[in-house]
mmCIF file with all atom_site columns, C-alpha atoms in Angstrom:
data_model
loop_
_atom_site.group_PDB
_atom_site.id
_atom_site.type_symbol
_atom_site.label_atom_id
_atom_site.label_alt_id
_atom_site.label_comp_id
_atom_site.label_asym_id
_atom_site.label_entity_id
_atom_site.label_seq_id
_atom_site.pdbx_PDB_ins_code
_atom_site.Cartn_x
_atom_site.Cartn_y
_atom_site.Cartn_z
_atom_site.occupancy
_atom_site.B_iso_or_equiv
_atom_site.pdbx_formal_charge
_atom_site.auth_seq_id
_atom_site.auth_comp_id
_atom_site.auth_asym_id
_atom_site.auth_atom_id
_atom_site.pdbx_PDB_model_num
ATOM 1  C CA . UNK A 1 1  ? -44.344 -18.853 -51.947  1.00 54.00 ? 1  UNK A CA 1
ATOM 2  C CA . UNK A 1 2  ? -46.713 -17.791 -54.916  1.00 67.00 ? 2  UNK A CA 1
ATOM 3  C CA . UNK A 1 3  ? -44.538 -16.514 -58.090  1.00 67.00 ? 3  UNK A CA 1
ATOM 4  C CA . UNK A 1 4  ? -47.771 -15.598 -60.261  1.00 70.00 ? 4  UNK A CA 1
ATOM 5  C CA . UNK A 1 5  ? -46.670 -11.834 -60.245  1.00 63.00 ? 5  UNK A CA 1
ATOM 6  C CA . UNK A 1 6  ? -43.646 -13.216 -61.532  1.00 63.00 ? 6  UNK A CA 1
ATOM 7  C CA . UNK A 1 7  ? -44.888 -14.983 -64.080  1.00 66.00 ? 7  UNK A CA 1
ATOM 8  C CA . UNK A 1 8  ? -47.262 -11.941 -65.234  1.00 65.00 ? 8  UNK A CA 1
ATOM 9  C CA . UNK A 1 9  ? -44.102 -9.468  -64.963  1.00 60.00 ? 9  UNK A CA 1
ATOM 10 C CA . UNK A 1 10 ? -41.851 -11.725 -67.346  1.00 61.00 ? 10 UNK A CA 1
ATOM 11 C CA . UNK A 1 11 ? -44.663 -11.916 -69.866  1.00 63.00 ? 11 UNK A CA 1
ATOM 12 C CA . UNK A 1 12 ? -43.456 -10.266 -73.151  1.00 65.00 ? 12 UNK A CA 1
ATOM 13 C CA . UNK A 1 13 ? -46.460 -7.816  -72.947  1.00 68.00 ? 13 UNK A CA 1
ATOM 14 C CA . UNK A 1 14 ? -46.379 -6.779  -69.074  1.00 68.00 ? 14 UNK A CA 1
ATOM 15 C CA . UNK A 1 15 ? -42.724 -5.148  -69.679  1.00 71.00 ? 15 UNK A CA 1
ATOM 16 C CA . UNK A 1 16 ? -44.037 -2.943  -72.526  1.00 75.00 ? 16 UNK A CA 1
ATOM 17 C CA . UNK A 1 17 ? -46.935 -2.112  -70.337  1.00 77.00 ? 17 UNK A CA 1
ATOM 18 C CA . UNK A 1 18 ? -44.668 -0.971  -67.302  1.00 82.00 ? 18 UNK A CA 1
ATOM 19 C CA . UNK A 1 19 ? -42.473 1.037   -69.429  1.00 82.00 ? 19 UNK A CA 1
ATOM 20 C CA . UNK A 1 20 ? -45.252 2.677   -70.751  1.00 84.00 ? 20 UNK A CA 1
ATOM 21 C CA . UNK A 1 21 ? -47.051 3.511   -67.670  1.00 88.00 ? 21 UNK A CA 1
ATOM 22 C CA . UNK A 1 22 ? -43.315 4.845   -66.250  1.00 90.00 ? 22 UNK A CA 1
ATOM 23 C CA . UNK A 1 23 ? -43.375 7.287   -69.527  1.00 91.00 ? 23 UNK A CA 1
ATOM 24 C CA . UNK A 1 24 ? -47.167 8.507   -68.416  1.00 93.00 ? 24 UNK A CA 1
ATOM 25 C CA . UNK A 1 25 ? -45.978 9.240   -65.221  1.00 95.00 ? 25 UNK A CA 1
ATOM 26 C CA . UNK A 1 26 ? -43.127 11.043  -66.487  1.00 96.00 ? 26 UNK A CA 1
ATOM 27 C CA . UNK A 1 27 ? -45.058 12.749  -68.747  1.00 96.00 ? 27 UNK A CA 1
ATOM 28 C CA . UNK A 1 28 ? -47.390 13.905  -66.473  1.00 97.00 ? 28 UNK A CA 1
ATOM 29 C CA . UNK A 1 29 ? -44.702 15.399  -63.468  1.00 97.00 ? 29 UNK A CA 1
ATOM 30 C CA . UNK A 1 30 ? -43.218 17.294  -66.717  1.00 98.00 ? 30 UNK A CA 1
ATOM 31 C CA . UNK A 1 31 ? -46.780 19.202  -67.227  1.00 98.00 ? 31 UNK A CA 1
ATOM 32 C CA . UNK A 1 32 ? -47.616 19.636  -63.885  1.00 98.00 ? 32 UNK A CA 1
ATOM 33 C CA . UNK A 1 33 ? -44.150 21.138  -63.420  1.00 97.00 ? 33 UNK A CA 1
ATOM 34 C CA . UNK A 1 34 ? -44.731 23.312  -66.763  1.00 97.00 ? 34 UNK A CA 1
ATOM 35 C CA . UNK A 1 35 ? -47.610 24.612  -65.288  1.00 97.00 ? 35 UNK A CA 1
ATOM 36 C CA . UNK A 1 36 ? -46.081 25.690  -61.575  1.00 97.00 ? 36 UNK A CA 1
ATOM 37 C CA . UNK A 1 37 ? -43.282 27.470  -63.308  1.00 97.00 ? 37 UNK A CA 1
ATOM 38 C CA . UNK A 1 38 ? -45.521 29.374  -65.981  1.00 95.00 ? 38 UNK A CA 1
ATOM 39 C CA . UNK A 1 39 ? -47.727 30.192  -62.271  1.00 95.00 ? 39 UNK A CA 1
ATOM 40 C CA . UNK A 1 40 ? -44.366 31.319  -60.590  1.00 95.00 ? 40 UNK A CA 1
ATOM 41 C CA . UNK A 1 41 ? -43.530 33.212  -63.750  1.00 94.00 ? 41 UNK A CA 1
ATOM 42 C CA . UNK A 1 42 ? -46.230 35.227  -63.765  1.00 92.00 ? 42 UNK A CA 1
ATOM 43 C CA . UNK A 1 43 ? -46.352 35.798  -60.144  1.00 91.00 ? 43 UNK A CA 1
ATOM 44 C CA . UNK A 1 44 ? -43.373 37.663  -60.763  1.00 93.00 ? 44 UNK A CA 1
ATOM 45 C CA . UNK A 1 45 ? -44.080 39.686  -63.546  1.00 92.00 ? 45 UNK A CA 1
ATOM 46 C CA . UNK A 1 46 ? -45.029 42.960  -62.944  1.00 90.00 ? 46 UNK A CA 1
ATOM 47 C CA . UNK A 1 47 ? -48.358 44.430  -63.150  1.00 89.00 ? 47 UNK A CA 1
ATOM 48 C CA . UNK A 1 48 ? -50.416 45.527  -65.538  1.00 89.00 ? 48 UNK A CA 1
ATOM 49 C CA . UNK A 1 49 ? -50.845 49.136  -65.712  1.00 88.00 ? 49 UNK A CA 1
ATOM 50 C CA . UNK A 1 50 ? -54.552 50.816  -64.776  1.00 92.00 ? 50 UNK A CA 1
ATOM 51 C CA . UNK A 1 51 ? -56.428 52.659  -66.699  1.00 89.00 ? 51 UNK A CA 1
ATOM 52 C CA . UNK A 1 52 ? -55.215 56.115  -65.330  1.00 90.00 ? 52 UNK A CA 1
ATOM 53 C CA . UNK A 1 53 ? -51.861 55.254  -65.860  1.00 90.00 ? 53 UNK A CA 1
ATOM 54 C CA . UNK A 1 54 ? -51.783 54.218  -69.477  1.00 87.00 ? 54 UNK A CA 1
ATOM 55 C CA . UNK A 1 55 ? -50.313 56.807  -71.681  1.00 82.00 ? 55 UNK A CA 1
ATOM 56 C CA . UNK A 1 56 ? -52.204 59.683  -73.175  1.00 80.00 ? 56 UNK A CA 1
ATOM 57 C CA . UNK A 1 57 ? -52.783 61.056  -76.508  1.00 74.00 ? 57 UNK A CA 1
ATOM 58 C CA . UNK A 1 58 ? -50.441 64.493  -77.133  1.00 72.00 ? 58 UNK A CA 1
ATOM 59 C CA . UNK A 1 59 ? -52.544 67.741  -76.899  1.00 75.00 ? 59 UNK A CA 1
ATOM 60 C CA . UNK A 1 60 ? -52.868 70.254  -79.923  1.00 68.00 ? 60 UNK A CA 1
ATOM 61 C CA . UNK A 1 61 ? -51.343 67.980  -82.508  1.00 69.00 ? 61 UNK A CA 1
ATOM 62 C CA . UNK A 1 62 ? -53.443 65.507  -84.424  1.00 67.00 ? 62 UNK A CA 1
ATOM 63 C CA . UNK A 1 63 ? -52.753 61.604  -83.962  1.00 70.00 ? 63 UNK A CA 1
ATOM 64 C CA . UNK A 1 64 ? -53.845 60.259  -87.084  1.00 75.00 ? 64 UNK A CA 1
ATOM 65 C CA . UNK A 1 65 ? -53.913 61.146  -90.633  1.00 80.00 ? 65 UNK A CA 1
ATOM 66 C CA . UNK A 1 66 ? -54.635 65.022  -91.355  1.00 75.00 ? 66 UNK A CA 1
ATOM 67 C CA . UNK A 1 67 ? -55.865 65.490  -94.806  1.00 77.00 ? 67 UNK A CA 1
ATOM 68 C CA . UNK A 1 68 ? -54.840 68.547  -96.990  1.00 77.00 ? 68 UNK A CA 1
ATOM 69 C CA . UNK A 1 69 ? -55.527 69.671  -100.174 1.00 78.00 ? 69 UNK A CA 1
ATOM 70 C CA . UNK A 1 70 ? -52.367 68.899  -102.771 1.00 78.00 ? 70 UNK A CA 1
ATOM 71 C CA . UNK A 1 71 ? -51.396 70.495  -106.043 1.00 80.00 ? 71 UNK A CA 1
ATOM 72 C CA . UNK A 1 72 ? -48.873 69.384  -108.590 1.00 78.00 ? 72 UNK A CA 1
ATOM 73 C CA . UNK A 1 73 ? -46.018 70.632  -109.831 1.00 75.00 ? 73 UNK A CA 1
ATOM 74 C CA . UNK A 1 74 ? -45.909 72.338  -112.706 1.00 77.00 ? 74 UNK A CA 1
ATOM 75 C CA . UNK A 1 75 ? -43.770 70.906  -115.370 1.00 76.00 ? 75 UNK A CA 1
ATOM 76 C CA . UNK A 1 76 ? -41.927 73.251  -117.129 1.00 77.00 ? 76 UNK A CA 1
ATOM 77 C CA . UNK A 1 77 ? -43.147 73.979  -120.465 1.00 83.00 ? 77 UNK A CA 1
ATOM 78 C CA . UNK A 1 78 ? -40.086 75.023  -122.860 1.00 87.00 ? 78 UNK A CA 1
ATOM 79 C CA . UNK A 1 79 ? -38.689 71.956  -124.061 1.00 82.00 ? 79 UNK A CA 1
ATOM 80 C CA . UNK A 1 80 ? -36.681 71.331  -121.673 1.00 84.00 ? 80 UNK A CA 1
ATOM 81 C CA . UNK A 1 81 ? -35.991 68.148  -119.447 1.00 83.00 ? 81 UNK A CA 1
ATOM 82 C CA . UNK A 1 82 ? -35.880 67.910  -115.471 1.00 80.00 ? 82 UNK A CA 1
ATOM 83 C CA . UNK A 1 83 ? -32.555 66.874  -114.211 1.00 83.00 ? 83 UNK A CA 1
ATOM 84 C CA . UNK A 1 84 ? -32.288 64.693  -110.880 1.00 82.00 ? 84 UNK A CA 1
ATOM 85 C CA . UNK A 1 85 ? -30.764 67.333  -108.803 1.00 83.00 ? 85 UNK A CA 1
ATOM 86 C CA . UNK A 1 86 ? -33.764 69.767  -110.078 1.00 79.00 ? 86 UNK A CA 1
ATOM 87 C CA . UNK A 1 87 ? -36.382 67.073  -108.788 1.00 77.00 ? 87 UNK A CA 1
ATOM 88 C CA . UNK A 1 88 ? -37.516 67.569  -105.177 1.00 72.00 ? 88 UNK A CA 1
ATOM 89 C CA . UNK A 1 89 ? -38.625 64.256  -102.745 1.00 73.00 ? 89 UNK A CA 1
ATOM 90 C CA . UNK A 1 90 ? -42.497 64.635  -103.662 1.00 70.00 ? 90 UNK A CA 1
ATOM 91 C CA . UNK A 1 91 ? -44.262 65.537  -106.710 1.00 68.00 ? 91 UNK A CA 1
ATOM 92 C CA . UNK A 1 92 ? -46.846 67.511  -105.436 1.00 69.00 ? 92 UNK A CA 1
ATOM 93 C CA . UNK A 1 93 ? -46.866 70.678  -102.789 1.00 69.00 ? 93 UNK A CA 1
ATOM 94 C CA . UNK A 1 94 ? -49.084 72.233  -100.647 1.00 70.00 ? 94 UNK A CA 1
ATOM 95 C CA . UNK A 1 95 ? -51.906 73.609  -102.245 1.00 70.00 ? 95 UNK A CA 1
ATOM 96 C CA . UNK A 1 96 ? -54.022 76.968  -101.229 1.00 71.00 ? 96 UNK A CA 1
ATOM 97 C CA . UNK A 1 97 ? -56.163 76.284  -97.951  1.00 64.00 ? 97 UNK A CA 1
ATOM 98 C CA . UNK A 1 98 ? -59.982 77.330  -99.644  1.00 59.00 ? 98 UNK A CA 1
#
């Protein structure tokens, strides 16, 4: 009976090199796996919608920034100070269209 594999198993070096190779093989089953479920995922998911179905802008009212000409307000001129309740949210108002 030949015992050589033996021999080469019990070798200080050959049981590293197993473990190792187990740990690969694990390693690769785990991404192979990852990569069938992410596949099966997005099987599942629904579609993406087509161009005619994607939501459209709203008609008559702009979508962006509308610019407008803005005046001050006046500060008033006899002395006197502003109190908090006589302060509105913005300092300026809506000026004359030209």
């Amino acid at each position: 009976m030949r015992t050589q594999w033996t021999e080469t198993v019990a070798a200080p070096g050959a049981a590293a090199g197993i473990a190792l190779s187990v740990v690969d093989l694990a390693v690769v089953a785990m991404l192979i796996g990852a990569v069938w479920w992410g596949r099966r995922r997005l099987d599942r998911a629904p579609r993406r919608p087509t161009p005619e179905e994607q939501p459209r802008l709203p008609g008559g009212r702009p979508s962006g920034p509308v610019q407008e000409i803005r005046e001050p307000d006046e500060v008033p001129r006899d002395g006197r100070r502003l109190t908090p309740h006589e302060l509105r949210n913005s300092s300026t108002r809506q000026g004359k269209q030209r």
